PDB file of C-alpha atoms in Angstrom:
ATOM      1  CA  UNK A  17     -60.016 -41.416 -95.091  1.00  0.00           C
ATOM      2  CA  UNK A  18     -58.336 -37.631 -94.862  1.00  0.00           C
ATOM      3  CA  UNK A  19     -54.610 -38.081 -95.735  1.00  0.00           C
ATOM      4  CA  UNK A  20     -52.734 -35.138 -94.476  1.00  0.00           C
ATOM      5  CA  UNK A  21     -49.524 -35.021 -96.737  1.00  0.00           C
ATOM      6  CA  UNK A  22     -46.066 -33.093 -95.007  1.00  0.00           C
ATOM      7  CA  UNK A  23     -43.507 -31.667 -97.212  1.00  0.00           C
ATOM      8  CA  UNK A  24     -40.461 -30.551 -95.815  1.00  0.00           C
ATOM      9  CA  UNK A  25     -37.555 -28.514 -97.094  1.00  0.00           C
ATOM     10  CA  UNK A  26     -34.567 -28.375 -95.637  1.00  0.00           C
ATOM     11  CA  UNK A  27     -32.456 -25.659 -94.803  1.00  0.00           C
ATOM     12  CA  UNK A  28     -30.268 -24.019 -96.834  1.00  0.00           C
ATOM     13  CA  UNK A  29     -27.507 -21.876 -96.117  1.00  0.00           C
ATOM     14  CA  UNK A  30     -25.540 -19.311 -98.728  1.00  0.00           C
ATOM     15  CA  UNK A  31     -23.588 -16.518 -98.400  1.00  0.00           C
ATOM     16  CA  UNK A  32     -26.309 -13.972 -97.677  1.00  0.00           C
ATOM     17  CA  UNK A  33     -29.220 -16.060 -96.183  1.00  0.00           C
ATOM     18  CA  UNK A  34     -30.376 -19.207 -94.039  1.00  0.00           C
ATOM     19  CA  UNK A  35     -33.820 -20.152 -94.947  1.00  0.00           C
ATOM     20  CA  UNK A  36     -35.056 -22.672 -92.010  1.00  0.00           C
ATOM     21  CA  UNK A  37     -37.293 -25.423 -92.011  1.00  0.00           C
ATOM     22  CA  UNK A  38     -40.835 -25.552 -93.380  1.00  0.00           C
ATOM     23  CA  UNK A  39     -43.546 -27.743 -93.138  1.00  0.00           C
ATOM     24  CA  UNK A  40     -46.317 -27.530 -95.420  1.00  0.00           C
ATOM     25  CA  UNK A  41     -49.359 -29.857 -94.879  1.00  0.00           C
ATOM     26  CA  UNK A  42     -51.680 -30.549 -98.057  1.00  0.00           C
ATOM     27  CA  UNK A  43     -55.180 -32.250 -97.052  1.00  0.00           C
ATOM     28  CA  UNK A  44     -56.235 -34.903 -99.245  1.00  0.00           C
ATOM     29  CA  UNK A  45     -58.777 -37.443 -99.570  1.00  0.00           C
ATOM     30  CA  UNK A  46     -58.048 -41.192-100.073  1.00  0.00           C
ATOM     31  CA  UNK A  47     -58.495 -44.626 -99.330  1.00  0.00           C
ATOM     32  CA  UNK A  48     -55.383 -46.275-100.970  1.00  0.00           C
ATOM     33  CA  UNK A  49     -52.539 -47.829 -99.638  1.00  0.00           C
ATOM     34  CA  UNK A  50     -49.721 -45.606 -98.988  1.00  0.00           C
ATOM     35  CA  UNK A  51     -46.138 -45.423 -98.868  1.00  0.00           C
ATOM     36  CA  UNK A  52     -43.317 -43.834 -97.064  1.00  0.00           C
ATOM     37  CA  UNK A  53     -40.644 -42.011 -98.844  1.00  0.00           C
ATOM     38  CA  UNK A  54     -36.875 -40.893 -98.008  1.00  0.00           C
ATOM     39  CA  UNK A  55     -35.338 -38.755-100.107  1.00  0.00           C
ATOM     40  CA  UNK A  56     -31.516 -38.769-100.086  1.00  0.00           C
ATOM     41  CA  UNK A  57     -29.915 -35.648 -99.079  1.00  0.00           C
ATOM     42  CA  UNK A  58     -25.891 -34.571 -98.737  1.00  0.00           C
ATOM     43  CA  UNK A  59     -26.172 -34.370 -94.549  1.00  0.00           C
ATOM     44  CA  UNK A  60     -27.428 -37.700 -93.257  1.00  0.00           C
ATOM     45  CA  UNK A  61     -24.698 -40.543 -93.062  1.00  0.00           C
ATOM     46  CA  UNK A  62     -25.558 -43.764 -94.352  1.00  0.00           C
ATOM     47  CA  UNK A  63     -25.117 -45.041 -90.526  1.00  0.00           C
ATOM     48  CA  UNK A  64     -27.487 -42.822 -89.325  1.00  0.00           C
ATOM     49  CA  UNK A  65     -30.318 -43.121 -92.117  1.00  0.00           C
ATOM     50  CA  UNK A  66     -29.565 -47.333 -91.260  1.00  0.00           C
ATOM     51  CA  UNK A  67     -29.750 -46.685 -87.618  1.00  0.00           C
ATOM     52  CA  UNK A  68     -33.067 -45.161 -88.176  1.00  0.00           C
ATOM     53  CA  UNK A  69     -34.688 -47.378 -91.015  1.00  0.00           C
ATOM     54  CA  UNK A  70     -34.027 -50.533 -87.743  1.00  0.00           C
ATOM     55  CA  UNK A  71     -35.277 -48.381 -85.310  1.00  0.00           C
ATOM     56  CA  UNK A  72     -38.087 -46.635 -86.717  1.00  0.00           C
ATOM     57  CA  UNK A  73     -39.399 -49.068 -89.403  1.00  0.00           C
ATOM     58  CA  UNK A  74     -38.197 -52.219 -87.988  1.00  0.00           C
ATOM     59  CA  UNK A  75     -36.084 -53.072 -91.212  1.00  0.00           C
ATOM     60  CA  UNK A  76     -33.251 -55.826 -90.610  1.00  0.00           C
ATOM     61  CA  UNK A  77     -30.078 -54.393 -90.624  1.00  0.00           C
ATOM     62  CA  UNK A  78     -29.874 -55.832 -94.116  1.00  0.00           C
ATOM     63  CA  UNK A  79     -33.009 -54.624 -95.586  1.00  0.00           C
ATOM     64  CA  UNK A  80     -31.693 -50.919 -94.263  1.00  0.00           C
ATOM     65  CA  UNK A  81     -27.939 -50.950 -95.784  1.00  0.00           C
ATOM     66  CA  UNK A  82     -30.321 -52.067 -99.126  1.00  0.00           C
ATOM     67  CA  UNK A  83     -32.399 -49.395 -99.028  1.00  0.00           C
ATOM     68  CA  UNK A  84     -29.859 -46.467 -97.994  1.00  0.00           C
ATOM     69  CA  UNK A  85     -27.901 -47.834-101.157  1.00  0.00           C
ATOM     70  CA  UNK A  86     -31.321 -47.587-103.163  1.00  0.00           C
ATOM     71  CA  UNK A  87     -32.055 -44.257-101.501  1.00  0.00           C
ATOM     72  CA  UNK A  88     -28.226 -42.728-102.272  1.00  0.00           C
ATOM     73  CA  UNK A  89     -28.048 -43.867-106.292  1.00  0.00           C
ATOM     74  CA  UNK A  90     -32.237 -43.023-107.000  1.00  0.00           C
ATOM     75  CA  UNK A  91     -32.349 -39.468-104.946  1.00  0.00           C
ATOM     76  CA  UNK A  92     -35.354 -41.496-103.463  1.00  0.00           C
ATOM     77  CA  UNK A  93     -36.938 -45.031-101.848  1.00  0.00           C
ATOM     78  CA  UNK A  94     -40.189 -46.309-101.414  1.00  0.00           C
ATOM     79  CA  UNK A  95     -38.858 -47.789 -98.139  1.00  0.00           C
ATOM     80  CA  UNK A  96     -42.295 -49.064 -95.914  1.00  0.00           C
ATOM     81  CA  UNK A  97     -46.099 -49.520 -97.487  1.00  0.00           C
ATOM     82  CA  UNK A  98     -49.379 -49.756 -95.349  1.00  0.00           C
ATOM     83  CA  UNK A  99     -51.974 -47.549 -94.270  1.00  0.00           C
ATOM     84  CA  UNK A 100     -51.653 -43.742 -93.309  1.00  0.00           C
ATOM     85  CA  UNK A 101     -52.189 -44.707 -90.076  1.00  0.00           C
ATOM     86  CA  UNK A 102     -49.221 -46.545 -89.228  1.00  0.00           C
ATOM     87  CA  UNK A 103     -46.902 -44.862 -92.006  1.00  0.00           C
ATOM     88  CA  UNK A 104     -47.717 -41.167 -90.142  1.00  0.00           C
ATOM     89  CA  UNK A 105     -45.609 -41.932 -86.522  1.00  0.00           C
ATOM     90  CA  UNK A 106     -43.364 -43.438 -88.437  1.00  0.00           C
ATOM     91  CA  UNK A 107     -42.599 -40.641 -91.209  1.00  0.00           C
ATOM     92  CA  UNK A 108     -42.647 -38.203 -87.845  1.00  0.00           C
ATOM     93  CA  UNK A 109     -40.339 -39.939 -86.255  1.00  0.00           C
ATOM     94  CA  UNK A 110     -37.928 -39.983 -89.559  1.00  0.00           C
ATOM     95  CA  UNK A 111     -38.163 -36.194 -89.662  1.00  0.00           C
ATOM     96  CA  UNK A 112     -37.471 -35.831 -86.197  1.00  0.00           C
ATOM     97  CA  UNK A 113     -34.323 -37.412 -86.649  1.00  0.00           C
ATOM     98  CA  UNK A 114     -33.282 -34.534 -89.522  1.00  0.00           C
ATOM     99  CA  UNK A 115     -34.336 -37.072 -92.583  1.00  0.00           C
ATOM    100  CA  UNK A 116     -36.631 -35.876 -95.032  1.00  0.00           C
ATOM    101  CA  UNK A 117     -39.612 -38.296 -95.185  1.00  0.00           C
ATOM    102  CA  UNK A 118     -42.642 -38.093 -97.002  1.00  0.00           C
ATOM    103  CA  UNK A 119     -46.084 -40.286 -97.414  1.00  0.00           C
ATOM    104  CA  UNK A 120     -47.280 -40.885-100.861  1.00  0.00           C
ATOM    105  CA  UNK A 121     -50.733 -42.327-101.873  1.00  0.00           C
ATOM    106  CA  UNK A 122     -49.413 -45.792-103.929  1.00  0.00           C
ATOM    107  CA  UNK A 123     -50.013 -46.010-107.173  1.00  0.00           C
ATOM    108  CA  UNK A 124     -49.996 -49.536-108.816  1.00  0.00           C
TER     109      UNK A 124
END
């Protein structure tokens, strides 16, 4: 399997500069089981990262206020597992909504 990695970085704004959004995609090879990542940031509201996690990965309104506590105190959650496959739309669709997702090969 090809596993196509996306990094983003999010924009940040000083007093002289605004660097913009970049996406960076870094080819690998694998055949493990995967997981997708949210990292916590200082925009995103809990609502909205909850909203998301019960649209997007199907999570129980529960299991989402868990993990956006988990996310908020770590910097980072583990929050879905699976293949690459179904993790990809899913991490796409978490960007698109201004949350910085990633997909990370599992390690047990």
């Amino acid at each position: 399997m090809i596993l196509f990695l996306r990094y983003r970085m999010k924009a940040v704004q000083s007093h002289t500069e605004t660097k913009q959004w970049e996406d960076t995609d870094v080819l690998t090879t694998t055949g493990e089981t995967c997981t997708l990542i949210i990292w916590n940031d200082e925009v995103n509201t809990f609502e909205w990262v909850i909203e998301t996690l019960i649209k997007i990965c199907g999570h129980t309104e529960q299991q989402a206020e868990q993990c956006s506590m988990i996310i908020h105190t770590k910097g980072k959650y583990a929050v879905k597992e699976g293949s690459y496959d179904i993790l990809k739309p899913q991490c796409d669709a978490i960007t698109e909504r201004g949350i910085n997702a990633t997909i990370e090969v599992f390690e047990s």
